[in-house]
Coordinates of C-alpha atoms and ligand atoms in Angstrom, one line a residue:
X1 CA 15.2 37.8 74.9
X2 CA 18.5 38.9 76.0
X3 CA 21.0 41.3 74.5
X4 CA 23.3 39.7 72.0
X5 CA 26.1 40.8 69.5
X6 CA 23.7 42.8 67.4
X7 CA 23.2 45.3 70.3
X8 CA 26.8 45.7 70.9
X9 CA 27.2 49.5 71.3
X10 CA 30.8 49.3 69.9
X11 CA 29.6 47.8 66.6
X12 CA 29.9 50.3 63.6
X13 CA 29.0 49.8 60.0
X14 CA 31.0 50.4 56.8
X15 CA 27.9 52.2 55.6
X16 CA 29.2 55.5 57.1
X17 CA 25.9 57.3 57.3
X18 CA 24.8 54.7 59.8
X19 CA 27.5 55.7 62.3
X20 CA 26.2 59.3 62.5
X21 CA 25.0 59.8 66.1
X22 CA 21.8 61.4 64.9
X23 CA 21.0 58.6 62.4
X24 CA 17.7 56.7 63.2
X25 CA 19.1 53.6 61.6
X26 CA 22.5 52.5 63.0
X27 CA 23.6 48.9 62.6
X28 CA 22.0 48.2 66.2
X29 CA 18.5 49.0 64.6
X30 CA 17.9 47.3 61.2
X31 CA 14.1 47.9 60.9
X32 CA 12.1 46.3 58.1
X33 CA 10.1 48.1 55.5
X34 CA 8.6 47.8 52.1
X35 CA 10.3 49.9 49.4
X36 CA 9.8 50.7 45.8
X37 CA 12.8 51.3 43.6
X38 CA 12.6 51.8 39.9
X39 CA 10.4 49.4 38.0
X40 CA 10.8 46.4 40.3
X41 CA 7.7 45.5 42.3
X42 CA 7.8 46.6 46.0
X43 CA 9.6 44.3 48.3
X44 CA 11.2 44.0 51.8
X45 CA 14.2 45.8 52.8
X46 CA 16.1 46.9 55.9
X47 CA 17.2 50.4 56.8
X48 CA 20.9 51.1 57.4
X49 CA 21.9 54.8 57.6
X50 CA 20.6 56.5 54.5
X51 CA 20.5 53.2 52.6
X52 CA 18.1 50.3 52.3
X53 CA 19.4 46.7 52.1
X54 CA 17.7 45.0 49.2
X55 CA 17.1 41.6 50.6
X56 CA 16.2 40.1 47.2
X57 CA 19.6 41.2 45.9
X58 CA 21.3 39.7 48.9
X59 CA 19.6 36.4 48.3
X60 CA 20.7 36.5 44.7
X61 CA 24.3 37.1 45.9
X62 CA 23.9 34.0 48.2
X63 CA 24.7 35.8 51.3
X64 CA 22.1 34.0 53.5
X65 CA 21.7 30.4 54.6
X66 CA 19.3 28.5 56.9
X67 CA 16.8 30.6 58.9
X68 CA 18.2 33.9 57.7
X69 CA 17.7 32.7 54.1
X70 CA 14.1 31.7 54.8
X71 CA 13.5 35.0 56.5
X72 CA 14.8 36.9 53.5
X73 CA 12.8 34.8 51.1
X74 CA 9.7 35.7 53.1
X75 CA 10.6 39.4 52.6
X76 CA 10.5 39.1 48.8
X77 CA 6.9 40.1 48.9
X78 CA 4.8 43.3 48.6
X79 CA 4.1 43.2 52.5
X80 CA 6.0 42.0 55.5
X81 CA 3.3 39.7 56.5
X82 CA 5.0 36.5 55.3
X83 CA 8.1 37.4 57.6
X84 CA 5.8 38.5 60.5
X85 CA 4.0 35.1 60.5
X86 CA 7.2 33.1 61.0
X87 CA 8.4 32.3 64.5
X88 CA 10.6 35.2 65.8
X89 CA 13.8 33.2 65.5
X90 CA 13.7 33.7 61.7
X91 CA 13.7 37.5 61.7
X92 CA 16.3 37.2 64.5
X93 CA 18.7 35.1 62.4
X94 CA 18.4 37.5 59.6
X95 CA 19.2 40.4 61.8
X96 CA 22.2 38.6 63.1
X97 CA 23.5 37.9 59.7
X98 CA 22.8 41.3 58.4
X99 CA 24.6 42.8 61.3
X100 CA 27.6 40.6 60.5
X101 CA 27.6 41.6 56.8
X102 CA 27.2 45.3 57.5
X103 CA 29.7 45.7 60.4
X104 CA 32.9 47.6 59.6
X105 CA 35.2 44.8 61.1
X106 CA 33.2 41.9 59.7
X107 CA 35.2 39.0 58.1
X108 CA 33.1 39.2 54.8
X109 CA 33.3 43.1 54.6
X110 CA 35.4 43.0 51.4
X111 CA 33.1 40.6 49.6
X112 CA 30.0 42.5 50.5
X113 CA 31.3 46.0 50.1
X114 CA 32.4 45.2 46.5
X115 CA 28.9 44.4 45.7
X116 CA 27.4 47.4 47.6
X117 CA 26.0 49.0 44.3
X118 CA 23.8 46.0 43.9
X119 CA 22.9 45.3 47.5
X120 CA 22.1 48.6 48.8
X121 CA 19.8 51.3 47.4
X122 CA 19.7 55.0 48.5
X123 CA 16.7 55.8 50.5
X124 CA 16.3 59.0 48.6
X125 CA 15.7 57.1 45.4
X126 CA 12.9 55.0 46.9
X127 CA 9.4 55.3 47.9
X128 CA 8.1 53.5 50.9
X129 CA 4.9 51.5 50.9
X130 CA 2.7 50.1 53.7
X131 CA 4.9 47.7 55.7
X132 CA 2.2 45.2 56.2
X133 CA -1.3 44.1 55.1
X134 CA -3.5 45.2 58.1
X135 CA -6.7 43.1 58.7
X136 CA -7.7 44.8 62.0
X137 CA -6.7 47.9 63.8
X138 CA -7.5 48.2 67.5
X139 CA -6.9 51.6 69.2
X140 CA -6.3 51.7 73.0
X141 CA -6.5 54.4 75.5
X142 CA -3.4 53.7 77.6
X143 CA -2.3 57.2 78.8
X144 CA -3.9 58.2 82.2
X145 CA -2.9 61.8 81.3
X146 CA -4.7 61.8 78.0
X147 CA -7.8 60.1 79.5
X148 CA -8.2 62.6 82.3
X149 CA -7.6 65.6 80.2
X150 CA -10.0 64.5 77.7
X151 CA -12.8 63.9 80.2
X152 CA -12.3 66.9 82.6
X153 CA -10.3 65.0 85.0
X154 CA -12.5 62.0 85.2
X155 CA -11.2 58.5 84.4
X156 CA -13.6 55.9 82.9
X157 CA -14.7 53.3 85.5
X158 CA -12.7 50.5 83.8
X159 CA -9.5 52.4 83.4
X160 CA -7.5 50.8 86.1
X161 CA -9.1 47.3 85.5
X162 CA -8.3 46.9 81.8
X163 CA -6.7 48.6 78.9
X164 CA -9.6 50.4 77.2
X165 CA -9.9 50.1 73.5
X166 CA -12.1 50.3 70.5
X167 CA -12.1 48.7 67.1
X168 CA -10.9 51.1 64.5
X169 CA -10.8 51.1 60.7
X170 CA -8.1 49.2 58.9
X171 CA -9.1 49.9 55.3
X172 CA -8.3 53.6 55.5
X173 CA -4.7 53.0 56.9
X174 CA -2.0 54.6 54.7
X175 CA 1.6 54.8 54.8
X176 CA 3.2 58.0 56.2
X177 CA 3.6 60.6 53.5
X178 CA 0.0 60.1 52.2
X179 CA -1.9 63.4 52.3
X180 CA -4.9 63.4 54.7
X181 CA -8.0 65.0 53.3
X182 CA -10.1 67.0 55.8
X183 CA -13.3 65.0 56.2
X184 CA -16.8 66.3 55.9
X185 CA -19.2 65.3 58.6
X186 CA -21.8 66.4 61.2
X187 CA -20.8 68.5 64.1
X188 CA -22.3 70.8 66.7
X189 CA -21.4 74.5 65.9
X190 CA -20.7 76.9 68.7
X191 CA -24.2 78.2 68.5
X192 CA -25.6 74.7 69.1
X193 CA -26.8 74.1 65.7
X194 CA -25.8 70.8 63.9
X195 CA -24.0 71.4 60.7
X196 CA -22.7 69.1 57.9
X197 CA -19.5 70.3 56.3
X198 CA -15.6 70.3 56.5
X199 CA -14.4 69.3 60.0
X200 CA -13.5 72.5 61.8
X201 CA -11.4 70.9 64.6
X202 CA -9.1 68.6 62.8
X203 CA -6.5 67.0 65.1
X204 CA -3.8 64.3 65.2
X205 CA -2.8 61.7 67.8
X206 CA 0.8 60.8 68.5
X207 CA 0.8 57.0 69.0
X208 CA 2.9 53.9 68.8
X209 CA 1.5 50.7 67.4
X210 CA 2.6 47.0 67.6
X211 CA 2.5 44.8 64.6
X212 CA 1.2 41.4 65.5
X213 CA 3.6 38.6 64.4
X214 CA 2.1 35.1 64.7
X215 CA -1.7 35.3 65.6
X216 CA -3.8 32.9 67.8
X217 CA -6.6 30.5 67.2
X218 CA -10.0 31.7 67.8
X219 CA -11.0 30.7 71.4
X220 CA -7.4 30.4 72.5
X221 CA -6.2 33.5 74.5
X222 CA -2.5 34.4 74.6
X223 CA -1.0 34.2 78.1
X224 CA 0.8 37.4 79.2
X225 CA 4.1 35.4 79.4
X226 CA 3.8 34.3 75.7
X227 CA 2.9 37.7 74.3
X228 CA 6.6 38.5 73.3
X229 CA 6.3 35.7 70.8
X230 CA 3.4 37.5 69.0
X231 CA 4.8 41.0 68.9
X232 CA 6.9 41.3 65.7
X233 CA 7.7 45.0 66.1
X234 CA 6.8 48.6 66.6
X235 CA 5.7 51.5 64.3
X236 CA 4.6 55.1 64.6
X237 CA 1.0 55.7 64.1
X238 CA -1.0 59.0 63.6
X239 CA -4.6 58.5 64.6
X240 CA -6.0 61.6 62.8
X241 CA -9.0 62.7 64.7
X242 CA -12.0 64.9 63.6
X243 CA -13.0 66.3 67.0
X244 CA -16.2 67.9 66.1
X245 CA -17.5 64.7 64.3
X246 CA -16.2 62.6 67.0
X247 CA -17.9 64.6 69.9
X248 CA -21.2 64.5 68.1
X249 CA -21.4 60.9 67.0
X250 CA -19.8 59.1 69.9
X251 CA -22.4 58.7 72.5
X252 CA -23.0 55.9 73.4
X253 CA -21.0 53.7 70.9
X254 CA -17.7 55.5 70.5
X255 CA -15.9 57.2 67.6
X256 CA -16.4 55.9 64.0
X257 CA -16.4 58.6 61.2
X258 CA -14.3 60.9 63.5
X259 CA -11.5 58.5 63.1
X260 CA -12.2 56.4 60.0
X261 CA -11.4 58.9 57.3
X262 CA -7.7 58.0 57.5
X263 CA -4.9 56.7 59.8
X264 CA -1.2 57.0 59.1
X265 CA 1.5 54.3 59.7
X266 CA 5.2 54.9 59.5
X267 CA 7.0 52.8 56.8
X268 CA 9.6 51.3 59.2
X269 CA 8.8 48.6 61.6
X270 CA 11.4 48.5 64.5
X271 CA 11.7 44.9 65.8
X272 CA 11.1 43.9 69.3
X273 CA 14.7 42.4 69.4
X274 CA 16.1 46.0 68.4
X275 CA 14.2 47.5 71.4
X276 CA 15.5 45.0 74.0
X277 CA 18.1 47.5 75.4
X278 CA 15.3 50.1 76.0
X279 CA 13.0 48.0 78.1
X280 CA 11.8 49.5 81.4
X281 CA 9.4 48.7 84.3
X282 CA 5.7 49.0 83.8
X283 CA 4.2 52.3 85.2
X284 CA 3.4 52.1 88.9
X285 CA -0.3 51.8 89.5
X286 CA -1.9 54.7 91.1
X287 CA -2.6 54.6 94.9
X288 CA -5.9 52.8 95.5
X289 CA -6.1 51.2 92.1
X290 CA -7.6 47.7 92.2
X291 CA -5.2 44.7 92.1
X292 CA -4.5 43.4 88.6
X293 CA -6.4 40.3 87.5
X294 CA -4.1 37.4 87.2
X295 CA -4.1 37.3 83.4
X296 CA -2.8 40.8 83.3
X297 CA 0.0 40.3 86.0
X298 CA 3.3 38.9 85.3
X299 CA 6.5 39.7 87.3
X300 CA 8.6 39.9 84.1
X301 CA 6.1 42.2 82.4
X302 CA 5.9 44.4 85.5
X303 CA 9.7 44.6 85.6
X304 CA 10.5 45.1 81.9
X305 CA 7.3 45.1 79.9
X306 CA 7.4 48.8 79.2
X307 CA 9.6 50.7 76.6
X308 CA 11.6 54.0 77.1
X309 CA 11.0 55.7 73.8
X310 CA 11.1 59.5 73.4
X311 CA 8.4 60.7 71.0
X312 CA 7.9 64.1 69.3
X313 CA 5.4 65.8 67.1
X314 CA 6.4 68.7 64.8
X315 CA 4.5 71.0 62.6
X316 CA 5.1 72.7 59.4
X317 CA 2.7 75.3 58.2
X318 CA 2.4 76.5 54.6
X319 CA 4.0 79.8 55.7
X320 CA 6.9 77.9 57.4
X321 CA 7.4 75.9 54.2
X322 CA 7.6 79.2 52.2
X323 CA 10.0 80.6 54.8
X324 CA 12.0 77.3 54.6
X325 CA 11.8 77.1 58.4
X326 CA 12.6 73.9 60.2
X327 CA 9.7 71.8 61.5
X328 CA 8.6 73.2 64.8
X329 CA 8.5 70.6 67.7
X330 CA 5.3 71.2 69.6
X331 CA 5.2 67.9 71.7
X332 CA 7.7 65.9 73.6
X333 CA 6.5 62.8 75.4
X334 CA 7.6 59.3 76.2
X335 CA 6.1 55.8 75.6
X336 CA 7.1 54.7 79.1
X337 CA 4.3 56.9 80.5
X338 CA 1.7 54.4 79.3
X339 CA -0.4 53.0 82.1
X340 CA -0.6 49.6 80.3
X341 CA 2.2 47.6 78.5
X342 CA 1.8 46.3 75.1
X343 CA 2.0 42.7 76.4
X344 CA -1.0 43.5 78.7
X345 CA -2.9 44.9 75.7
X346 CA -2.3 41.6 73.8
X347 CA -3.3 39.5 76.8
X348 CA -6.4 41.6 77.4
X349 CA -7.4 41.6 73.6
X350 CA -7.3 37.9 73.4
X351 CA -8.6 37.1 76.9
X352 CA -12.1 36.5 75.5
X353 CA -10.8 34.2 72.8
X354 CA -10.5 36.9 70.2
X355 CA -8.0 35.8 67.3
X356 CA -5.3 38.3 66.4
X357 CA -4.0 37.8 62.9
X358 CA -0.5 38.5 61.5
X359 CA -0.3 42.2 60.6
X360 CA -3.0 43.4 63.0
X361 CA -2.1 46.7 64.7
X362 CA -2.7 47.6 68.3
X363 CA -2.3 51.3 68.8
X364 CA -1.3 52.6 72.2
X365 CA -3.7 55.6 72.2
X366 CA -2.3 59.1 72.4
X367 CA 1.0 59.0 74.1
X368 CA 0.6 61.9 76.6
X369 CA 2.6 62.5 79.7
X370 CA 2.1 64.6 82.7
X371 CA 4.1 67.7 81.5
X372 CA 2.3 70.4 79.6
X373 CA 4.4 69.8 76.5
X374 CA 3.7 66.1 76.7
X375 CA 0.1 66.7 75.8
X376 CA 0.1 64.5 72.6
X377 CA -2.7 65.8 70.5
X378 CA -4.2 69.4 69.8
X379 CA -7.4 68.8 71.9
X380 CA -5.1 68.4 74.9
X381 CA -2.3 70.8 74.0
X382 CA -4.6 73.7 73.1
X383 CA -7.4 72.8 75.5
X384 CA -9.8 72.1 72.6
X385 CA -8.6 75.0 70.6
X386 CA -9.1 77.6 73.2
X387 CA -5.4 78.1 74.0
X388 CA -3.6 77.9 70.6
X389 CA 0.0 76.7 70.5
X390 CA 2.5 79.4 69.4
X391 CA 4.9 78.6 66.6
X392 CA 8.5 80.1 66.3
X393 CA 7.4 82.5 63.5
X394 CA 4.5 83.9 65.5
X395 CA 1.8 81.8 63.9
X396 CA -0.7 80.0 66.2
X397 CA -2.7 76.8 65.9
X398 CA -5.8 75.8 67.8
X399 CA -6.5 73.0 65.2
X400 CA -4.9 71.9 62.0
X401 CA -5.4 74.2 58.9
X402 CA -5.2 73.1 55.3
X403 CA -1.6 72.7 54.1
X404 CA -0.3 72.0 57.7
X405 CA 2.0 69.0 57.8
X406 CA 2.4 66.8 60.9
X407 CA 5.5 64.9 61.6
X408 CA 5.7 62.2 64.2
X409 CA 9.2 60.9 65.4
X410 CA 10.4 58.5 68.1
X411 CA 13.7 57.6 69.3
X412 CA 15.0 55.1 71.9
X413 CA 18.0 56.4 73.9
X414 CA 19.8 55.1 76.9
X415 CA 23.3 55.7 78.3
X416 CA 25.6 52.8 77.3
X417 CA 23.5 52.0 74.2
X418 CA 23.3 53.2 70.6
X419 CA 20.2 55.3 70.1
X420 CA 17.7 53.9 67.5
X421 CA 14.9 55.8 65.8
X422 CA 11.6 54.9 64.1
X423 CA 11.9 57.2 61.0
X424 CA 9.1 59.6 60.4
X425 CA 5.3 59.4 60.0
X426 CA 4.4 62.4 58.0
X427 CA 1.0 63.6 56.7
X428 CA -0.1 67.0 55.1
X429 CA -3.7 68.2 55.4
X430 CA -5.5 68.8 52.2
X431 CA -8.8 70.7 51.8
X432 CA -12.1 68.9 52.2
X433 CA -13.9 67.9 49.0
X434 CA -17.1 69.7 48.0
X435 CA -19.9 67.4 49.3
X436 CA -22.6 66.9 48.2
X437 CA -21.1 67.8 44.8
X438 CA -22.8 70.8 43.2
Ligands
LIG501 MN1 -6.2 57.1 69.1

């Protein structure tokens, strides 16, 4: 895919809030999500500034024709799956048309702006739903820094050969904003005894996920060169992790209950097309790393299969909420530090014939970099709780406490282009339930 008029950095919108330099949703972004407004059933919309374009209303106003109309009709649904399942040119046509309708110097500006009350809804008046129905969630381990720090400097034998992953739980995925309840489970206490109770070492993982567009047939791998056709877009993911449960249960089969209590997905899906200006080279392989197998090696992927996206994690404690303090940024990392590209993850995942389905999520794994403040989960940042992170008001955290809220954000920025953001993926920790019930 190449850059087109929708990426033009000079383009501005008559929706004034979209032109603010710190807006996540300028006219160059146009991410998709599922919103609920009033009594109407949830349906697809597109973010612009602090508004949501109601695609059903635009259809009723006969603003779309051809592929753009077909894409918009697919969005009049409680999930984005019908849109995601279409070939990418449909979402692309809709994006081009919306960019034209929303630009401040567009030929149809007057016609559209007159109907703005019907076509746009204020984000503040809406609640966001899960963007897609997710059949399968696969979580990868693509940060070499995270992998080393979590295993005392050792890398798993396969790390340089393939993007390591595990099948995660899709049924407990929830849209950002849904509270996460501290899980109960078995863990090893400091004195070595095994206990069952509220997880003492509750953590998060700052991740990016891709939403699979069109899937592949069982038995038919997706060649690396064709993976862009299957990646609909990108979405922030918080892979909440119960470190005590995870450590006790994971050998030899890997984490299950330590992860499956909940995973949070941000409401806005940023399309692959919107991210085109932020492509960058794949990470250089470490000295002495084995050559890539042919199905994981492609010149274009090596040259531009990676993405330059700055990512942060902020924390709000109950005391900070009381003091009306701003969220404290505790982590700053970048997606480009991943050792494997998302196209390589897709090519690897399907190389055995496994069939991906529309809406499936592939998580990057914790997006940690080399720097100390790029350690993208508490297990890394606080060295498993032993070196608590200090917050501006003097509070410290080794692990998450009840009432703490975690806010993930991401933003693609590059000189010569308008920065685009991913919105937020929020979640507040609620106390564990009493279990077994008395
Ligand atoms: Mn993870």
